[in-house]
Amino acid sequence: MTRESFATYPSLKEKSVFITGGGSGIGESLVMHFSAQGARVAFVDIAEDASRAVVEHAADTGCSRPLFIHCDLRDIDALRAAIGEASAAHGAIRVLCNNAGNDDRHATETVDVAYWDDRMAVNVRHQFFAAQAVVPGMRLAGGGSIINFGSITWIVGDPDCPAYVTAKAAIYGMTRALAREFGPANIRVNCLVPGWVMTERQMRLWVNEAGERQIAERQCLTTRLQPSDIARMALFLAADDSRMCTSQQFIVDGGWV
């Protein structure tokens, strides 16, 4: 299906959007979809070359040209500076997509304190501090939408990445707390929960014959989940169409859980 087959959201046009981890996978699709809606998109990523390629691809396809800011999200001061730069360029951020994360596999017996702390920094800590940084601008602008990205791994209890699973479970608790805190300022906070999405990384590392068999056994729908399926739900949660949706999990997994 072409991009023209899906919804256009007038409320997203010219809106300032900030996306973490926008250089590849789901994040790249978020950048492309929001740019195609005419939003003013800024994104951060640690991968310089891939991210600059995303910028050029968006411009070449007629989308609004996104702003890329290099940032290691483990550095909270750098993240705050990137949010400030994006706000200066595009106006107060009205949509935050807390997408970035890393699901490297690990067993409990291999985890030391340094690795545990790094997994929390990579997968959950930056989501809180990004929300903290954008909220003052959202308050002044009259509201906004924060979309925290979770995972079905904690719901099904995946056994091969316990630190990642823990972080993703924490994100839903954080979402509920922030939604209650920020609701009076018309700031909505939701958790978007992808299933097993066929990104290049997933295809390269884990979607082998056994993985394909697992998808066939677990998903209700036979179609493979794509980054664009996640991005389109994010568009809805960012747009005024979902103005009364907050403090919720929105699962897009083809019927896995």
mmCIF file of C-alpha atoms in Angstrom:
data_model
loop_
_atom_site.group_PDB
_atom_site.id
_atom_site.type_symbol
_atom_site.label_atom_id
_atom_site.label_comp_id
_atom_site.label_asym_id
_atom_site.label_seq_id
_atom_site.Cartn_x
_atom_site.Cartn_y
_atom_site.Cartn_z
ATOM 1 C CA MET A 1 0.000 0.000 0.000
ATOM 2 C CA THR A 2 1.210 3.500 -0.787
ATOM 3 C CA ARG A 3 1.470 6.367 1.672
ATOM 4 C CA GLU A 4 -1.567 7.951 -0.014
ATOM 5 C CA SER A 5 -3.687 4.985 1.110
ATOM 6 C CA PHE A 6 -3.539 6.132 4.734
ATOM 7 C CA ALA A 7 -4.806 9.028 6.821
ATOM 8 C CA THR A 8 -3.627 12.620 6.728
ATOM 9 C CA TYR A 9 -3.828 14.569 10.000
ATOM 10 C CA PRO A 10 -4.228 18.316 9.491
ATOM 11 C CA SER A 11 -3.468 18.974 13.165
ATOM 12 C CA LEU A 12 0.099 17.711 12.651
ATOM 13 C CA LYS A 13 0.988 20.209 9.947
ATOM 14 C CA GLU A 14 3.725 22.604 11.132
ATOM 15 C CA LYS A 15 3.677 20.988 14.569
ATOM 16 C CA SER A 16 7.057 20.662 16.321
ATOM 17 C CA VAL A 17 7.914 16.967 16.796
ATOM 18 C CA PHE A 18 10.939 15.483 18.581
ATOM 19 C CA ILE A 19 11.899 11.834 18.002
ATOM 20 C CA THR A 20 14.610 9.825 19.728
ATOM 21 C CA GLY A 21 16.449 7.083 17.861
ATOM 22 C CA GLY A 22 15.333 8.354 14.470
ATOM 23 C CA GLY A 23 18.243 7.072 12.412
ATOM 24 C CA SER A 24 17.002 3.553 11.690
ATOM 25 C CA GLY A 25 14.218 1.039 12.181
ATOM 26 C CA ILE A 26 11.005 2.252 13.772
ATOM 27 C CA GLY A 27 12.562 5.637 14.456
ATOM 28 C CA GLU A 28 13.385 6.199 10.799
ATOM 29 C CA SER A 29 9.793 5.378 9.901
ATOM 30 C CA LEU A 30 8.577 7.861 12.513
ATOM 31 C CA VAL A 31 10.737 10.589 11.007
ATOM 32 C CA MET A 32 9.465 9.864 7.504
ATOM 33 C CA HIS A 33 5.799 9.660 8.490
ATOM 34 C CA PHE A 34 5.742 12.823 10.575
ATOM 35 C CA SER A 35 7.711 14.700 7.914
ATOM 36 C CA ALA A 36 5.210 13.523 5.296
ATOM 37 C CA GLN A 37 2.441 15.074 7.408
ATOM 38 C CA GLY A 38 4.178 18.447 7.149
ATOM 39 C CA ALA A 39 5.361 18.431 10.762
ATOM 40 C CA ARG A 40 8.558 20.157 11.818
ATOM 41 C CA VAL A 41 10.609 17.142 12.811
ATOM 42 C CA ALA A 42 13.813 17.010 14.813
ATOM 43 C CA PHE A 43 15.432 13.745 15.801
ATOM 44 C CA VAL A 44 18.426 12.473 17.690
ATOM 45 C CA ASP A 45 20.520 9.385 17.203
ATOM 46 C CA ILE A 46 24.026 8.149 17.883
ATOM 47 C CA ALA A 47 24.466 6.862 14.303
ATOM 48 C CA GLU A 48 25.696 9.857 12.300
ATOM 49 C CA ASP A 49 25.859 8.504 8.734
ATOM 50 C CA ALA A 50 22.574 6.612 8.855
ATOM 51 C CA SER A 51 20.790 9.624 10.329
ATOM 52 C CA ARG A 52 22.083 12.011 7.675
ATOM 53 C CA ALA A 53 20.871 9.543 5.049
ATOM 54 C CA VAL A 54 17.390 9.686 6.617
ATOM 55 C CA VAL A 55 17.419 13.492 6.324
ATOM 56 C CA GLU A 56 18.300 13.341 2.638
ATOM 57 C CA HIS A 57 15.777 10.591 1.943
ATOM 58 C CA ALA A 58 12.998 12.628 3.530
ATOM 59 C CA ALA A 59 13.949 15.692 1.483
ATOM 60 C CA ASP A 60 14.249 13.666 -1.728
ATOM 61 C CA THR A 61 10.736 12.244 -1.327
ATOM 62 C CA GLY A 62 9.112 15.654 -0.921
ATOM 63 C CA CYS A 63 8.718 15.553 2.856
ATOM 64 C CA SER A 64 9.521 18.413 5.180
ATOM 65 C CA ARG A 65 13.281 18.306 5.791
ATOM 66 C CA PRO A 66 13.942 16.974 9.308
ATOM 67 C CA LEU A 67 16.627 18.313 11.635
ATOM 68 C CA PHE A 68 19.164 15.733 12.829
ATOM 69 C CA ILE A 69 21.067 16.328 16.057
ATOM 70 C CA HIS A 70 23.764 13.858 17.064
ATOM 71 C CA CYS A 71 23.216 12.676 20.637
ATOM 72 C CA ASP A 72 24.086 9.760 22.889
ATOM 73 C CA LEU A 73 20.949 9.493 25.024
ATOM 74 C CA ARG A 74 22.937 8.206 27.960
ATOM 75 C CA ASP A 75 24.189 11.805 28.256
ATOM 76 C CA ILE A 76 21.181 13.607 29.723
ATOM 77 C CA ASP A 77 22.788 17.045 29.437
ATOM 78 C CA ALA A 78 23.314 16.429 25.718
ATOM 79 C CA LEU A 79 19.692 15.310 25.388
ATOM 80 C CA ARG A 80 18.480 18.470 27.098
ATOM 81 C CA ALA A 81 20.667 20.562 24.789
ATOM 82 C CA ALA A 82 19.253 18.762 21.732
ATOM 83 C CA ILE A 83 15.692 19.439 22.882
ATOM 84 C CA GLY A 84 16.614 23.093 23.344
ATOM 85 C CA GLU A 85 18.114 23.242 19.855
ATOM 86 C CA ALA A 86 15.039 21.608 18.328
ATOM 87 C CA SER A 87 12.736 24.014 20.163
ATOM 88 C CA ALA A 88 14.749 27.001 18.971
ATOM 89 C CA ALA A 89 14.547 25.786 15.383
ATOM 90 C CA HIS A 90 10.927 24.589 15.258
ATOM 91 C CA GLY A 91 9.111 26.148 18.202
ATOM 92 C CA ALA A 92 7.957 24.501 21.409
ATOM 93 C CA ILE A 93 7.856 20.743 21.041
ATOM 94 C CA ARG A 94 4.242 19.574 20.902
ATOM 95 C CA VAL A 95 4.918 15.877 20.202
ATOM 96 C CA LEU A 96 7.616 13.760 21.846
ATOM 97 C CA CYS A 97 8.253 10.249 20.542
ATOM 98 C CA ASN A 98 10.412 8.448 23.114
ATOM 99 C CA ASN A 99 11.365 5.703 20.691
ATOM 100 C CA ALA A 100 15.047 4.915 21.248
ATOM 101 C CA GLY A 101 16.053 1.629 22.866
ATOM 102 C CA ASN A 102 18.205 -1.463 22.460
ATOM 103 C CA ASP A 103 17.135 -5.070 22.946
ATOM 104 C CA ASP A 104 20.507 -6.807 23.003
ATOM 105 C CA ARG A 105 20.127 -10.348 24.318
ATOM 106 C CA HIS A 106 21.621 -11.367 27.645
ATOM 107 C CA ALA A 107 21.254 -13.975 30.380
ATOM 108 C CA THR A 108 20.824 -13.083 34.038
ATOM 109 C CA GLU A 109 24.091 -14.709 35.113
ATOM 110 C CA THR A 110 26.081 -12.504 32.718
ATOM 111 C CA VAL A 111 24.693 -9.201 34.023
ATOM 112 C CA ASP A 112 26.870 -7.038 36.264
ATOM 113 C CA VAL A 113 25.975 -3.692 37.839
ATOM 114 C CA ALA A 114 27.567 -1.648 35.057
ATOM 115 C CA TYR A 115 25.642 -3.505 32.337
ATOM 116 C CA TRP A 116 22.364 -3.236 34.268
ATOM 117 C CA ASP A 117 22.793 0.508 34.745
ATOM 118 C CA ASP A 118 23.664 0.940 31.074
ATOM 119 C CA ARG A 119 20.517 -0.935 29.982
ATOM 120 C CA MET A 120 18.397 1.334 32.173
ATOM 121 C CA ALA A 121 20.134 4.391 30.721
ATOM 122 C CA VAL A 122 19.643 3.178 27.154
ATOM 123 C CA ASN A 123 16.047 2.005 27.503
ATOM 124 C CA VAL A 124 14.144 4.007 30.131
ATOM 125 C CA ARG A 125 16.052 6.822 31.862
ATOM 126 C CA HIS A 126 16.198 9.128 28.827
ATOM 127 C CA GLN A 127 12.436 8.793 28.312
ATOM 128 C CA PHE A 128 11.773 10.381 31.691
ATOM 129 C CA PHE A 129 14.245 13.213 31.223
ATOM 130 C CA ALA A 130 13.071 13.936 27.676
ATOM 131 C CA ALA A 131 9.516 14.267 29.013
ATOM 132 C CA GLN A 132 10.767 16.497 31.819
ATOM 133 C CA ALA A 133 12.508 18.741 29.276
ATOM 134 C CA VAL A 134 9.580 19.179 26.873
ATOM 135 C CA VAL A 135 6.803 19.705 29.413
ATOM 136 C CA PRO A 136 7.467 23.411 30.172
ATOM 137 C CA GLY A 137 7.128 24.279 26.478
ATOM 138 C CA MET A 138 4.037 22.120 26.130
ATOM 139 C CA ARG A 139 2.429 23.876 29.098
ATOM 140 C CA LEU A 140 3.036 27.298 27.556
ATOM 141 C CA ALA A 141 1.773 26.098 24.171
ATOM 142 C CA GLY A 142 -1.470 24.767 25.639
ATOM 143 C CA GLY A 143 -0.768 21.044 25.545
ATOM 144 C CA GLY A 144 0.995 18.244 23.774
ATOM 145 C CA SER A 145 1.387 14.520 23.287
ATOM 146 C CA ILE A 146 4.134 12.339 24.760
ATOM 147 C CA ILE A 147 4.418 8.873 23.253
ATOM 148 C CA ASN A 148 6.596 6.470 25.221
ATOM 149 C CA PHE A 149 7.623 3.334 23.365
ATOM 150 C CA GLY A 150 7.264 0.079 25.245
ATOM 151 C CA SER A 151 7.419 -3.527 24.074
ATOM 152 C CA ILE A 152 5.357 -6.691 24.315
ATOM 153 C CA THR A 153 8.454 -8.412 25.752
ATOM 154 C CA TRP A 154 7.452 -7.597 29.320
ATOM 155 C CA ILE A 155 3.841 -8.655 28.773
ATOM 156 C CA VAL A 156 4.821 -12.083 27.433
ATOM 157 C CA GLY A 157 7.868 -12.339 29.728
ATOM 158 C CA ASP A 158 10.638 -12.902 27.194
ATOM 159 C CA PRO A 159 13.411 -14.888 28.905
ATOM 160 C CA ASP A 160 16.453 -13.760 26.919
ATOM 161 C CA CYS A 161 16.805 -10.056 27.834
ATOM 162 C CA PRO A 162 15.696 -9.513 31.460
ATOM 163 C CA ALA A 163 17.173 -6.017 31.862
ATOM 164 C CA TYR A 164 15.447 -4.838 28.685
ATOM 165 C CA VAL A 165 12.170 -6.445 29.773
ATOM 166 C CA THR A 166 12.419 -4.702 33.151
ATOM 167 C CA ALA A 167 13.003 -1.315 31.513
ATOM 168 C CA LYS A 168 10.068 -1.752 29.158
ATOM 169 C CA ALA A 169 7.751 -2.697 32.024
ATOM 170 C CA ALA A 170 8.866 0.420 33.889
ATOM 171 C CA ILE A 171 7.931 2.590 30.919
ATOM 172 C CA TYR A 172 4.248 1.764 31.311
ATOM 173 C CA GLY A 173 4.313 2.659 34.998
ATOM 174 C CA MET A 174 6.054 5.921 34.159
ATOM 175 C CA THR A 175 3.456 6.624 31.472
ATOM 176 C CA ARG A 176 0.600 6.243 33.944
ATOM 177 C CA ALA A 177 2.253 8.525 36.487
ATOM 178 C CA LEU A 178 3.124 11.261 33.985
ATOM 179 C CA ALA A 179 -0.323 11.161 32.384
ATOM 180 C CA ARG A 180 -1.905 11.861 35.757
ATOM 181 C CA GLU A 181 0.599 14.609 36.579
ATOM 182 C CA PHE A 182 0.465 16.427 33.242
ATOM 183 C CA GLY A 183 -3.196 15.920 32.361
ATOM 184 C CA PRO A 184 -4.345 19.246 33.878
ATOM 185 C CA ALA A 185 -2.042 21.007 31.409
ATOM 186 C CA ASN A 186 -3.686 19.182 28.467
ATOM 187 C CA ILE A 187 -0.581 17.046 27.978
ATOM 188 C CA ARG A 188 -1.410 13.495 27.004
ATOM 189 C CA VAL A 189 0.980 10.624 27.778
ATOM 190 C CA ASN A 190 0.535 7.209 26.212
ATOM 191 C CA CYS A 191 2.592 4.065 25.731
ATOM 192 C CA LEU A 192 2.873 2.605 22.223
ATOM 193 C CA VAL A 193 3.712 -1.089 22.450
ATOM 194 C CA PRO A 194 5.124 -2.734 19.321
ATOM 195 C CA GLY A 195 5.248 -6.445 18.710
ATOM 196 C CA TRP A 196 8.020 -8.089 16.714
ATOM 197 C CA VAL A 197 8.671 -5.501 14.032
ATOM 198 C CA MET A 198 10.599 -6.482 10.917
ATOM 199 C CA THR A 199 13.330 -3.846 11.074
ATOM 200 C CA GLU A 200 16.634 -4.403 9.297
ATOM 201 C CA ARG A 201 18.288 -5.150 12.641
ATOM 202 C CA GLN A 202 15.703 -7.738 13.659
ATOM 203 C CA MET A 203 15.867 -9.390 10.245
ATOM 204 C CA ARG A 204 19.657 -9.536 10.359
ATOM 205 C CA LEU A 205 20.060 -10.796 13.912
ATOM 206 C CA TRP A 206 17.046 -12.858 14.923
ATOM 207 C CA VAL A 207 14.449 -13.508 12.215
ATOM 208 C CA ASN A 208 15.721 -16.927 11.200
ATOM 209 C CA GLU A 209 13.771 -20.095 10.484
ATOM 210 C CA ALA A 210 12.918 -20.557 14.153
ATOM 211 C CA GLY A 211 11.874 -16.909 14.427
ATOM 212 C CA GLU A 212 9.594 -17.188 11.421
ATOM 213 C CA ARG A 213 8.018 -20.263 12.950
ATOM 214 C CA GLN A 214 7.443 -18.437 16.229
ATOM 215 C CA ILE A 215 5.746 -15.526 14.442
ATOM 216 C CA ALA A 216 3.497 -17.926 12.554
ATOM 217 C CA GLU A 217 2.526 -19.642 15.794
ATOM 218 C CA ARG A 218 2.010 -16.532 17.963
ATOM 219 C CA GLN A 219 0.541 -13.784 15.749
ATOM 220 C CA CYS A 220 -3.157 -13.813 14.896
ATOM 221 C CA LEU A 221 -2.461 -12.011 11.624
ATOM 222 C CA THR A 222 -0.150 -13.642 9.116
ATOM 223 C CA THR A 223 1.243 -10.383 7.703
ATOM 224 C CA ARG A 224 4.643 -9.407 9.099
ATOM 225 C CA LEU A 225 4.660 -6.285 11.267
ATOM 226 C CA GLN A 226 6.500 -3.349 9.643
ATOM 227 C CA PRO A 227 7.930 -0.111 11.100
ATOM 228 C CA SER A 228 5.279 1.815 9.181
ATOM 229 C CA ASP A 229 2.538 0.028 11.142
ATOM 230 C CA ILE A 230 3.986 1.462 14.341
ATOM 231 C CA ALA A 231 4.514 4.918 12.844
ATOM 232 C CA ARG A 232 0.881 5.204 11.777
ATOM 233 C CA MET A 233 -0.300 4.532 15.330
ATOM 234 C CA ALA A 234 2.130 7.188 16.542
ATOM 235 C CA LEU A 235 0.603 9.681 14.093
ATOM 236 C CA PHE A 236 -2.835 9.017 15.538
ATOM 237 C CA LEU A 237 -1.614 9.397 19.131
ATOM 238 C CA ALA A 238 0.121 12.658 18.227
ATOM 239 C CA ALA A 239 -2.810 14.156 16.339
ATOM 240 C CA ASP A 240 -5.855 15.915 17.741
ATOM 241 C CA ASP A 241 -7.930 12.905 16.642
ATOM 242 C CA SER A 242 -6.794 11.159 19.843
ATOM 243 C CA ARG A 243 -7.369 14.188 22.061
ATOM 244 C CA MET A 244 -9.087 12.168 24.819
ATOM 245 C CA CYS A 245 -6.617 9.271 24.797
ATOM 246 C CA THR A 246 -4.129 9.318 27.660
ATOM 247 C CA SER A 247 -2.580 6.999 30.291
ATOM 248 C CA GLN A 248 -3.080 3.995 28.006
ATOM 249 C CA GLN A 249 -1.129 1.234 26.290
ATOM 250 C CA PHE A 250 -1.752 0.920 22.561
ATOM 251 C CA ILE A 251 -0.512 -2.477 21.398
ATOM 252 C CA VAL A 252 0.374 -2.961 17.731
ATOM 253 C CA ASP A 253 1.545 -6.553 17.457
ATOM 254 C CA GLY A 254 -0.612 -8.364 14.913
ATOM 255 C CA GLY A 255 -2.382 -10.133 17.776
ATOM 256 C CA TRP A 256 0.630 -11.602 19.623
ATOM 257 C CA VAL A 257 -0.591 -10.918 23.161
#
